[in-house]
Structures are given as C-alpha cells and as structure tokens.
PDB file of C-alpha atoms in Angstrom:
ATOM      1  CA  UNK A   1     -11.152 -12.362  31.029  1.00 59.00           C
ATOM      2  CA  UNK A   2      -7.655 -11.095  31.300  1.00 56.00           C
ATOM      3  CA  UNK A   3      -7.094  -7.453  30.205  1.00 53.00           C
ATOM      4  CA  UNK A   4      -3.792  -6.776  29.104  1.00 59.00           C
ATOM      5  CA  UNK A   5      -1.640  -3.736  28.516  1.00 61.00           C
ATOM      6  CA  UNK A   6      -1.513  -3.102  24.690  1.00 76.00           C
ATOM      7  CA  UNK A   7       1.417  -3.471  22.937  1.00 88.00           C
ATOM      8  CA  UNK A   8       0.068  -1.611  19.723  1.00 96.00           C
ATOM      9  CA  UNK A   9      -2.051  -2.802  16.379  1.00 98.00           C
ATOM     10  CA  UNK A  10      -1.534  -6.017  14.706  1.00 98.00           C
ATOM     11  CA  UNK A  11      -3.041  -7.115  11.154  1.00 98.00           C
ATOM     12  CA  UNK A  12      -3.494 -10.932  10.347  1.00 98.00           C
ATOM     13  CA  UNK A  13      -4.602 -12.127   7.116  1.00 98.00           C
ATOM     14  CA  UNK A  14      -5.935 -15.741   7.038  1.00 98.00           C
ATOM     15  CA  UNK A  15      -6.801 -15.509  10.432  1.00 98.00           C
ATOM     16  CA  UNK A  16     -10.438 -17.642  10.567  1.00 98.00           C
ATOM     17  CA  UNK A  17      -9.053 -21.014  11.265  1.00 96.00           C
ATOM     18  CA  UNK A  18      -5.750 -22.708  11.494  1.00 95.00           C
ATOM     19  CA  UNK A  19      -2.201 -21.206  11.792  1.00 97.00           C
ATOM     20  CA  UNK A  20      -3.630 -17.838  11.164  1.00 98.00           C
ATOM     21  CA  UNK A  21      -6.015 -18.259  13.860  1.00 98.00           C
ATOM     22  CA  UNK A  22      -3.642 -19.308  16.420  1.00 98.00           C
ATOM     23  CA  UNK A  23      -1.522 -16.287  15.431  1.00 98.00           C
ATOM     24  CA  UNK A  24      -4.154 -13.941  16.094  1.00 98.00           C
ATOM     25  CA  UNK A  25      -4.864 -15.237  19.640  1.00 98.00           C
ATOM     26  CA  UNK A  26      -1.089 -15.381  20.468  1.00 98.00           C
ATOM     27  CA  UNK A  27      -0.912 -11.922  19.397  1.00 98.00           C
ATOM     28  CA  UNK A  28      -3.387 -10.612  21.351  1.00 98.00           C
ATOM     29  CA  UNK A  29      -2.414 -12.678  24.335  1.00 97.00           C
ATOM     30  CA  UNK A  30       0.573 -11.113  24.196  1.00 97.00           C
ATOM     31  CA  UNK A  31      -1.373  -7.675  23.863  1.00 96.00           C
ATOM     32  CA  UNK A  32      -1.811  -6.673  20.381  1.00 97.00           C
ATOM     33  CA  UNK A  33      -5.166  -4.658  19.062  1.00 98.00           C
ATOM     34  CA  UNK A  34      -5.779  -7.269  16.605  1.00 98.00           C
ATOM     35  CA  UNK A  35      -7.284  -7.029  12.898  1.00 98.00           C
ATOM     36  CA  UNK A  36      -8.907  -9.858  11.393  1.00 98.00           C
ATOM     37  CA  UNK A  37      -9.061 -10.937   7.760  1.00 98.00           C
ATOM     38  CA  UNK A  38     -10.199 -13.683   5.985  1.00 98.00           C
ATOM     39  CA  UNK A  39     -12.204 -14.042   2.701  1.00 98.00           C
ATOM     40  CA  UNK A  40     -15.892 -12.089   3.032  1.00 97.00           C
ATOM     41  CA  UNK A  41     -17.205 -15.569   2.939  1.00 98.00           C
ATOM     42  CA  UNK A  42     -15.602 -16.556   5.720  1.00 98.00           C
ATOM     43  CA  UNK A  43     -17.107 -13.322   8.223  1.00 98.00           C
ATOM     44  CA  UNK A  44     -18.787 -15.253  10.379  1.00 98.00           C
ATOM     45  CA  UNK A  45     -15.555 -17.266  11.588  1.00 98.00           C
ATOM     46  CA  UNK A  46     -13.892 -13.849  11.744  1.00 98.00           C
ATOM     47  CA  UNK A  47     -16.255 -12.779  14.552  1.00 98.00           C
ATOM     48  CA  UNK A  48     -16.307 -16.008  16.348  1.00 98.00           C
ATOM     49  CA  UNK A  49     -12.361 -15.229  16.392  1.00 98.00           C
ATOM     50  CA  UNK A  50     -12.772 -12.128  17.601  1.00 98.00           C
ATOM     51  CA  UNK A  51     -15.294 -12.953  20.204  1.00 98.00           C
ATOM     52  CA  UNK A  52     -12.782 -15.251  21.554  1.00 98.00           C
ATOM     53  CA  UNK A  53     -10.268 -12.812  21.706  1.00 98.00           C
ATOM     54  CA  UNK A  54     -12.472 -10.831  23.489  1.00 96.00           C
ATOM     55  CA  UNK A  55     -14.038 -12.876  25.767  1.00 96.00           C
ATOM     56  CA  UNK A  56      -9.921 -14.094  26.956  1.00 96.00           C
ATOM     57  CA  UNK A  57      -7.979 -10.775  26.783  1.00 95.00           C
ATOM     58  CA  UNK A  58     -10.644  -8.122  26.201  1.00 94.00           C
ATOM     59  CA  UNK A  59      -8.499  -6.778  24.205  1.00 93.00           C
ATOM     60  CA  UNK A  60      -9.668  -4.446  20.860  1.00 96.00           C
ATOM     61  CA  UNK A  61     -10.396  -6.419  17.552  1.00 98.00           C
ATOM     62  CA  UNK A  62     -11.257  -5.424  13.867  1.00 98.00           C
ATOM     63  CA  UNK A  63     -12.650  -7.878  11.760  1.00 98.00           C
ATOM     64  CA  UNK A  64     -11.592  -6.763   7.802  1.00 98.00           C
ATOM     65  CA  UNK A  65     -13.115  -9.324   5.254  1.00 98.00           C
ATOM     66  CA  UNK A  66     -10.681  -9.325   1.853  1.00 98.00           C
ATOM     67  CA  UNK A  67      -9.486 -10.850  -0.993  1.00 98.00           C
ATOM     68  CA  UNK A  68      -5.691 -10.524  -0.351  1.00 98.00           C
ATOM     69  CA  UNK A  69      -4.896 -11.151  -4.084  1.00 98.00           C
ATOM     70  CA  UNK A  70      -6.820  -8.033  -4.530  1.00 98.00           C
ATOM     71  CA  UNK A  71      -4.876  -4.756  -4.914  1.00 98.00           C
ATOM     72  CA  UNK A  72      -8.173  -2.420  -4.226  1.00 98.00           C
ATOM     73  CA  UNK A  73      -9.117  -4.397  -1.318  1.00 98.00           C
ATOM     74  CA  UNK A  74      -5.807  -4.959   0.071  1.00 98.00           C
ATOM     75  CA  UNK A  75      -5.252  -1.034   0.374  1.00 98.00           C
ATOM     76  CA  UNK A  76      -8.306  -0.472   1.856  1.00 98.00           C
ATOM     77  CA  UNK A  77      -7.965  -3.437   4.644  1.00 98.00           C
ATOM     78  CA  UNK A  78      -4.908  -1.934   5.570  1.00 98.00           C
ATOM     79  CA  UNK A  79      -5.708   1.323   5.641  1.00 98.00           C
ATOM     80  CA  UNK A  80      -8.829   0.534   7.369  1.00 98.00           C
ATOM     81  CA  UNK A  81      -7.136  -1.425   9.922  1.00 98.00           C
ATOM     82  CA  UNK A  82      -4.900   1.245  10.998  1.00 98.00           C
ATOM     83  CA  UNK A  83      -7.270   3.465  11.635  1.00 98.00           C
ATOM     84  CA  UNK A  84      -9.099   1.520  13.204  1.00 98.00           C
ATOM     85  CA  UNK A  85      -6.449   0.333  15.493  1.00 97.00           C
ATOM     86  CA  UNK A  86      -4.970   3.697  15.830  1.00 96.00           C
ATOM     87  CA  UNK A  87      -1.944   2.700  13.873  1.00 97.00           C
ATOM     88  CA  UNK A  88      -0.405  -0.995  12.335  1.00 97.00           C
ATOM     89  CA  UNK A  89       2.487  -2.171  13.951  1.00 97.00           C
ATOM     90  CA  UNK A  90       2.947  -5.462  13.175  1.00 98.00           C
ATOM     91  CA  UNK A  91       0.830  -7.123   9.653  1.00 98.00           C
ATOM     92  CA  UNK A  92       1.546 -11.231   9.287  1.00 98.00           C
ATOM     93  CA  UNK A  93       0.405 -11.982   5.623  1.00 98.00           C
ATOM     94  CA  UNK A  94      -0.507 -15.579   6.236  1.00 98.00           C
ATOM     95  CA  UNK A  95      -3.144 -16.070   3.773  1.00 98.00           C
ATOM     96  CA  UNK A  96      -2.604 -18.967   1.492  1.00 96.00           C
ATOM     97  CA  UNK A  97      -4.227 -21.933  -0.447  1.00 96.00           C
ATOM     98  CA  UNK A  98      -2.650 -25.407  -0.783  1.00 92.00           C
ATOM     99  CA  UNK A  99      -3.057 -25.922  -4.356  1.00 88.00           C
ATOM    100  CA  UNK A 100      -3.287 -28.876  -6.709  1.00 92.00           C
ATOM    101  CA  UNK A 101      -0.766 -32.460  -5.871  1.00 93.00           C
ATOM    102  CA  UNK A 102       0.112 -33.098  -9.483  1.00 95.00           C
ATOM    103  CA  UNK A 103       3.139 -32.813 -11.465  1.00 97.00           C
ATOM    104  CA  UNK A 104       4.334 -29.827 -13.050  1.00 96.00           C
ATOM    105  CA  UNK A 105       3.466 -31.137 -16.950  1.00 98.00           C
ATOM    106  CA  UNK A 106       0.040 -32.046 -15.406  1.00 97.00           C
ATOM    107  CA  UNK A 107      -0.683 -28.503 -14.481  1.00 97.00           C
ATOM    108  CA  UNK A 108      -3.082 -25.792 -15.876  1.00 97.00           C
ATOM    109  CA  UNK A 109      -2.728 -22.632 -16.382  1.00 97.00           C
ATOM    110  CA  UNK A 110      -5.560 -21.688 -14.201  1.00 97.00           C
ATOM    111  CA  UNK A 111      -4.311 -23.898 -11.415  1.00 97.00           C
ATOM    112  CA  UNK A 112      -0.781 -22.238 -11.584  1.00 97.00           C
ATOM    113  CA  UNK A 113      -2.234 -18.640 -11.451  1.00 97.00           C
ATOM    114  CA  UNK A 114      -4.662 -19.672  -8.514  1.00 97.00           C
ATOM    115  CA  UNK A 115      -1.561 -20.655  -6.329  1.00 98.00           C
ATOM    116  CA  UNK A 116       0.470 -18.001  -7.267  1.00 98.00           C
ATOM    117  CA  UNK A 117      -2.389 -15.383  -6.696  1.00 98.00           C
ATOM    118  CA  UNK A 118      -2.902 -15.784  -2.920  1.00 98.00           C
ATOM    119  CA  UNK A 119       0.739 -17.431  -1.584  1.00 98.00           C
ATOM    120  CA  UNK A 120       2.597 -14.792  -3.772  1.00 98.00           C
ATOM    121  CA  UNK A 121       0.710 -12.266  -5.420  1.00 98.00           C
ATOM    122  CA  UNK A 122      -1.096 -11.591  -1.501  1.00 98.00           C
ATOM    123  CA  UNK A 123       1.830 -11.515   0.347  1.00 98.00           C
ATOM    124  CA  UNK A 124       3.534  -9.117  -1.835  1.00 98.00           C
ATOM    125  CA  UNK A 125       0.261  -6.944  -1.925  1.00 98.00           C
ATOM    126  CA  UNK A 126       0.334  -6.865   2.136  1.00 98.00           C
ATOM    127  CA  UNK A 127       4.212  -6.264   2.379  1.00 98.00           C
ATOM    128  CA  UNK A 128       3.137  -3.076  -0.477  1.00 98.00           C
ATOM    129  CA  UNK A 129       0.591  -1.645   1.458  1.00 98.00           C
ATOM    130  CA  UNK A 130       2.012  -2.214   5.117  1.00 98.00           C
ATOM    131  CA  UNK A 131       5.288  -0.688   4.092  1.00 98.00           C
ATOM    132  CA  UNK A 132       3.251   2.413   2.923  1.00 98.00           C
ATOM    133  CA  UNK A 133       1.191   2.764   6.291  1.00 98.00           C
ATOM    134  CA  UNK A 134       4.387   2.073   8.197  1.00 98.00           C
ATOM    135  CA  UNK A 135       6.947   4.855   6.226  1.00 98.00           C
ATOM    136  CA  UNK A 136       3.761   6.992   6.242  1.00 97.00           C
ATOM    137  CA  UNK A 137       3.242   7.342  10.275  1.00 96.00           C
ATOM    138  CA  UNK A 138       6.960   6.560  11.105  1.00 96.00           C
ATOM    139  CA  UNK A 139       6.102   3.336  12.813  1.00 94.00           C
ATOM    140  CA  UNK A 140       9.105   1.025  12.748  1.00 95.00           C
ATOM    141  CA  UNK A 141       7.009  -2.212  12.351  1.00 97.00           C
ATOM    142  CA  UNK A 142       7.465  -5.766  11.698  1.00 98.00           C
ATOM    143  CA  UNK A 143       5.869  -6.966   8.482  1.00 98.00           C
ATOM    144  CA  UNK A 144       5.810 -10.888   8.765  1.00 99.00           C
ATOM    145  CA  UNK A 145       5.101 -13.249   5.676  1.00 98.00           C
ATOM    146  CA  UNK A 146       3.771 -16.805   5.404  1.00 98.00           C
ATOM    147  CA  UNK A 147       6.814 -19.005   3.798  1.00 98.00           C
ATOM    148  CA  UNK A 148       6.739 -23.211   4.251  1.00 96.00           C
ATOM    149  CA  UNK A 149       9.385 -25.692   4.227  1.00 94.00           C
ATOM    150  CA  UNK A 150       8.444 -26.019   0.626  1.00 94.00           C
ATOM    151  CA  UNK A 151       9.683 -23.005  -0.119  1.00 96.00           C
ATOM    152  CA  UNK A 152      13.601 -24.024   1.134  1.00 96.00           C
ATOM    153  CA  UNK A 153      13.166 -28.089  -0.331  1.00 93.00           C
ATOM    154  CA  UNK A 154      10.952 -28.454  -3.262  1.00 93.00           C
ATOM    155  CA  UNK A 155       8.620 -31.650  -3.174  1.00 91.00           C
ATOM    156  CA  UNK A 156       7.811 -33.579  -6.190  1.00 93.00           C
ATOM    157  CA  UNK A 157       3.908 -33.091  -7.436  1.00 94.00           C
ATOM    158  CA  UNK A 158       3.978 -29.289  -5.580  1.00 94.00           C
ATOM    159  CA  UNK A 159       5.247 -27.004  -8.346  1.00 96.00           C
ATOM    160  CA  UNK A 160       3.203 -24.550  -7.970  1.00 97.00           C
ATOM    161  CA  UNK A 161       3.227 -24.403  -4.191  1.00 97.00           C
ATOM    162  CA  UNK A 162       6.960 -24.644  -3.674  1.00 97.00           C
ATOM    163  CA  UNK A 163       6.983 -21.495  -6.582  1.00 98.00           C
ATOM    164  CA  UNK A 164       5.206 -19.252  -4.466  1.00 98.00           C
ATOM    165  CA  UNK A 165       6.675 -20.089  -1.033  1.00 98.00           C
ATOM    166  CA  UNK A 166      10.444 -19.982  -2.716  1.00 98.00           C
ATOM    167  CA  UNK A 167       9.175 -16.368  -3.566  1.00 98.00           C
ATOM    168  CA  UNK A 168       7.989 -15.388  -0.294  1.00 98.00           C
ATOM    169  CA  UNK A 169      11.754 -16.213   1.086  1.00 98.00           C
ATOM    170  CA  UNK A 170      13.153 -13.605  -2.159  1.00 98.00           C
ATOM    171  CA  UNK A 171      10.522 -11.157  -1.580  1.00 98.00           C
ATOM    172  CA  UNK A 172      11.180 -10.861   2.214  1.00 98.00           C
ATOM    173  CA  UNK A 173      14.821 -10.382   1.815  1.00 98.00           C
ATOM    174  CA  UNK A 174      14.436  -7.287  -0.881  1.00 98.00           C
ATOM    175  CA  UNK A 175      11.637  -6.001   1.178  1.00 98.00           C
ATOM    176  CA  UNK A 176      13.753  -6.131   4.514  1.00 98.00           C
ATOM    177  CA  UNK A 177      16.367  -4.367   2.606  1.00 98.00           C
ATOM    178  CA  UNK A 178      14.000  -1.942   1.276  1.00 98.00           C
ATOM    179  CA  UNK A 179      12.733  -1.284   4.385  1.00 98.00           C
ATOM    180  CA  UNK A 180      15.024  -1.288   6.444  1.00 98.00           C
ATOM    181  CA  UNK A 181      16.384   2.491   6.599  1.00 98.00           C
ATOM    182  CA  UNK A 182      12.473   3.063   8.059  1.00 98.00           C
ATOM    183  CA  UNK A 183      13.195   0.717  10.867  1.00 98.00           C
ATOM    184  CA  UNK A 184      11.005  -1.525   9.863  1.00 98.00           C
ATOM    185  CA  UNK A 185      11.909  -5.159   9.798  1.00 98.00           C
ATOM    186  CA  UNK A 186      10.705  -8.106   7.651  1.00 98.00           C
ATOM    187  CA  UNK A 187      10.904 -11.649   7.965  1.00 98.00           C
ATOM    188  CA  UNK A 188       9.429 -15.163   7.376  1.00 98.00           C
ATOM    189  CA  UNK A 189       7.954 -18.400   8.888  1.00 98.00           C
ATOM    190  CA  UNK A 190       8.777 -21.593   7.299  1.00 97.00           C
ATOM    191  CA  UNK A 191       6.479 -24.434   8.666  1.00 96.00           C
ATOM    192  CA  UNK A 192       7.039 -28.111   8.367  1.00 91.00           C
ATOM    193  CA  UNK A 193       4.246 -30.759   9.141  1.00 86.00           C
ATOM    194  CA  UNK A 194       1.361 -28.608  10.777  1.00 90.00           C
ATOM    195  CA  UNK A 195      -1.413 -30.171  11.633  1.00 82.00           C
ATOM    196  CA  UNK A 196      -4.201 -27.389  10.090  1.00 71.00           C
ATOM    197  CA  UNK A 197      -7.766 -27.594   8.321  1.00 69.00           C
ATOM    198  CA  UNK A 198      -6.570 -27.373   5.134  1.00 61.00           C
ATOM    199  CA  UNK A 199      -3.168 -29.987   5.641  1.00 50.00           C
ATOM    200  CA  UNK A 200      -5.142 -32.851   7.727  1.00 52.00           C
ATOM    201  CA  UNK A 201      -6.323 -34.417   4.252  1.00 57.00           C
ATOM    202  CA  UNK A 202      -2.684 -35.072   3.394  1.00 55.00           C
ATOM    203  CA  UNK A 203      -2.226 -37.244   6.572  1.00 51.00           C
ATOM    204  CA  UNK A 204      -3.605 -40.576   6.302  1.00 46.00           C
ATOM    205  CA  UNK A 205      -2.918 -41.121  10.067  1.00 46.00           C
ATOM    206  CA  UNK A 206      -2.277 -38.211  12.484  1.00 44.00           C
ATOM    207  CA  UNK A 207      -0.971 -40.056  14.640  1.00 49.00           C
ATOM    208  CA  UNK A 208       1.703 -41.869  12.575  1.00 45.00           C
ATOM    209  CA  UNK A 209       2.967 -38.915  10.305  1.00 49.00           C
ATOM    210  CA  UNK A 210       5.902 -40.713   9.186  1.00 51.00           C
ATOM    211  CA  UNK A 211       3.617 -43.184   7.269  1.00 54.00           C
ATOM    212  CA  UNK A 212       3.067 -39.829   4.995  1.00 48.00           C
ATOM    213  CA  UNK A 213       6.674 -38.066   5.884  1.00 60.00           C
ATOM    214  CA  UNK A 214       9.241 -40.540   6.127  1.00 60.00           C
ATOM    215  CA  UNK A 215      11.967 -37.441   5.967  1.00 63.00           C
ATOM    216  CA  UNK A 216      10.395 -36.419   9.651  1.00 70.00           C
ATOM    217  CA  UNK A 217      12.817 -37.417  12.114  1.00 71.00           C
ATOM    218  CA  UNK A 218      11.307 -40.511  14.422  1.00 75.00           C
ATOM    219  CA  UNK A 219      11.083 -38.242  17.292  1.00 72.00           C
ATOM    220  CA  UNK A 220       8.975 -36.180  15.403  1.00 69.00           C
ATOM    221  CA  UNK A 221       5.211 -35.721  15.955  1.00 77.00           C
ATOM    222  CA  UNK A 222       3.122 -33.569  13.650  1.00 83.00           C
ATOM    223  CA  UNK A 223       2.936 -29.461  14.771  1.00 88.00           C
ATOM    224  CA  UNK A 224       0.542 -27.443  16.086  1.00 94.00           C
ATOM    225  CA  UNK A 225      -0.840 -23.886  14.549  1.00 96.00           C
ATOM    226  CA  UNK A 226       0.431 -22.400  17.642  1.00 97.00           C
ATOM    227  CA  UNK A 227       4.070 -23.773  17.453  1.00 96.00           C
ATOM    228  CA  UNK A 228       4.057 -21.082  14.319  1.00 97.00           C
ATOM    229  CA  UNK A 229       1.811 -18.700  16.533  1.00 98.00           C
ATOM    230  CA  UNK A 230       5.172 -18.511  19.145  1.00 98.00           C
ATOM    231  CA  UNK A 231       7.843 -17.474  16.645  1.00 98.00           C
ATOM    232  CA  UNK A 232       5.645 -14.862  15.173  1.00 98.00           C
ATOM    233  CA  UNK A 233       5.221 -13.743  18.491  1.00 98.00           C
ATOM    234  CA  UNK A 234       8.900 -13.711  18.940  1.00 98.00           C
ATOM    235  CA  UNK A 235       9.225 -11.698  15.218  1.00 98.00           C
ATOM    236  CA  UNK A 236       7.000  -9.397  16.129  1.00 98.00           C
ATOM    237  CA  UNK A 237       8.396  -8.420  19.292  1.00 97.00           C
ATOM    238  CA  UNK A 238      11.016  -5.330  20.414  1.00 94.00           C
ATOM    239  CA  UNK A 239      13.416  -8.526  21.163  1.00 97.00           C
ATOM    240  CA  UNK A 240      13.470  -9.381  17.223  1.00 98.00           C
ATOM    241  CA  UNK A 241      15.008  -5.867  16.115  1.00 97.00           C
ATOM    242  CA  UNK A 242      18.227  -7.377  15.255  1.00 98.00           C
ATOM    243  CA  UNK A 243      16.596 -10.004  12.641  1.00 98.00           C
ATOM    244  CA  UNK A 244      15.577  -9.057   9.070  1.00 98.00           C
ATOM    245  CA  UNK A 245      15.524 -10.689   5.995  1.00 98.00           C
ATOM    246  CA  UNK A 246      14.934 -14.048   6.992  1.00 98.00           C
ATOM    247  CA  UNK A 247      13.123 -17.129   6.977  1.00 98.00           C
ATOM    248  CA  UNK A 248      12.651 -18.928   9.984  1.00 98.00           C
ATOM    249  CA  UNK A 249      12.187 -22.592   9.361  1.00 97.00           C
ATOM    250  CA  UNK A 250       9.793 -24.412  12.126  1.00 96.00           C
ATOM    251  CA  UNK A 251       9.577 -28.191  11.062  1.00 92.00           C
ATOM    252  CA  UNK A 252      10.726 -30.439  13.856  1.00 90.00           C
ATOM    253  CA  UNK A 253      14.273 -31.231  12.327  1.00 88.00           C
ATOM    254  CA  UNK A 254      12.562 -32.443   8.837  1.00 85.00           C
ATOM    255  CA  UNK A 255      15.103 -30.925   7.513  1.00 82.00           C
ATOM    256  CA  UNK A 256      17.876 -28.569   8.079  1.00 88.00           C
ATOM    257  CA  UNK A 257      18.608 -24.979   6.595  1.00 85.00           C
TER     258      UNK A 257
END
C-alpha cells in the first residue's frame, strides 16, 4: 500500500468497470478522496473498486449508488459526497449507455429517450449540482464530462448516441462560461476506439480493429480505459487552470479536430 498526500475530493460517476473505473484509480493514485457511483445494482462492483483503491493508495473512498438521470438522487449523491469527502473538488460525469446501432427512421421513441437520459440528461444533472456545491463552498473545481468522438463526427446507425455526445461538447462550453467567474473550470473527454465492457461487442477482432474501423490510422491499436484515465488526470489538475470549455479528443489520430 502506498499512502499518498491528498490532493482533495473527487466524484466519479460510472465508475464500476471500464473508463470510469480506470478514472477512479488514476485519481486516487494521483491522491484524490474518491467517490464512487454507479447504478444501486451495480454496489457490489463499487466496493470491490473501492477496496482496490484502498488496498493500493489507502487513500479515503465513498461509494454513492445513483441513477444519474435522476434529479433527486443526483443532488443527494453530490451533496452526500462532499460531505463525506470534506468538500468536491473535482466531479467527472462519465456515466453513459451505448444505445441502439440502427438508423435514425428505425428508432423508437423509448430508445431515443433512454440514450438521451443518461449521456445527456446525467451529465447536465452532475454539471447542475457540482456547480452548486462548488459556488456554495468557494471551491474553484474542475467539473469534467464524458463526450466521444461521436460527438465531433457523427456515424451512420448512431443517432441517438452522436445526439447526446454533440450535447455534452455545447453543454460544457456554456457551463465553462457560466462558471467560470467562480473559478471553476469545465471541460470534456472525447474518446475514440476504447477497448471497454460495454464497446468489446462492437469489435469482431481486438486485435485487428481496423477490420471494424477502417478510418483508424494503420498505426493504430485499439485504447485503453486508462489512456482516458491520464487526460482526466491532467484536467483535473492545478496545471489545467488555463483550459475551459473544451473537448479533448483522445482517439489515436482517427480523426482530427
């Protein structure tokens, strides 16, 4: 176990597998208190996460089951968090849900809505209720949303998907002006082909992406959760006070901004 010197609280939503995951051990590597969330079905994850963290950095953990679509629970995971944590500092609203491949006259209502709920309707809900907590105790935080590289290019048969992660990109740019006069900065990761538990279906071969990708440049391989985990690390860091508004794109040269 390595204890490290605590950097302040950090919230991460999504965190039981996957990119969120890796973003919650990078944080507390880098020595964040770190708060947990996931869906309440997914507590037992959670606390295997945090156990982890634990058992490599002994350093302070909060595990927060929610529904990040939720308004009600979204308030009180944040507000729970921080005082739990003595205070947010950083939140990373990374929650999100893949969605239905199909195209857009092929879609339901209910399968729109679903999508937009989580990727959209969450992220805005944490950015809300972070911003609140932050103004509140004068903290000038980094708030830190979940975008993709669907959300600069839209792919065919991901209307819904490529909705919600375009909106991310708008959302962080009004709430980093917004927010701004508080000190508080906001920004966005973009990932391209990450290699995840909910993304490994769409790759019939992981280790020939480009079968699936053909856009991916040949010296491409697919990414790793914790090639996102590093430039959250970097956003959430005193280093990063000079960046707001934007949407970091992290997808191997797939394409260019």
């Amino acid at each position: 176990m390595v204890f490290i010197k605590s950097l302040g609280a950090a919230l991460v939503t999504g965190a039981s597998q996957g990119i969120g995951k890796a973003i919650a051990m990078r944080l507390a590597h880098d020595g964040y208190r770190v708060a947990l969330n996931d869906l309440g079905h997914k507590r037992n994850q959670l606390e295997a996460v945090a156990e982890d963290i634990n058992q490599k950095f002994g350093t302070e953990t909060f595990v927060v089951p929610a529904d990040v679509s939720k308004e009600e629970q979204v308030e009180v995971m944040v507000a729970s968090s921080s005082k739990a944590l003595g205070g947010l500092d950083v939140i990373v609203a990374n929650a999100g849900i893949m969605g239905p491949t199909k195209p857009i006259t092929e879609l339901s209502m209910e399968e729109w809505d679903q999508v937009q709920q989580v990727n959209i309707r969450g992220v805005f809900l944490c950015y809300k209720w972070a911003g609140r907590d932050m103004i509140a105790r004068g903290s000038k935080g980094r708030i830190i949303g979940a975008s993709s590289m669907v959300g600069k290019q839209g792919v065919a048969n991901l209307g819904s998907y490529a909705a919600a992660k375009f909106g991310v990109r708008g959302l962080t740019q009004v709430a980093a002006l917004e927010l701004g006069k508080y000190g508080i900065t906001v920004n966005a990761y973009a990932p391209g082909a990450i290699l995840t538990p909910m993304s490994e279906s769409s790759f019939s071969d992981h280790s020939a992406p480009h079968k699936d990708l053909p856009s991916l440049p040949p010296f491409a391989k697919l990414g790793r959760p914790e090639d996102i985990a590093s430039i959250v690390s970097y956003l959430a860091s005193k280093e990063a006070h000079y960046i707001t508004g934007q949407t970091i794109s992290v997808n191997a040269g797939i394409h260019f901004d």
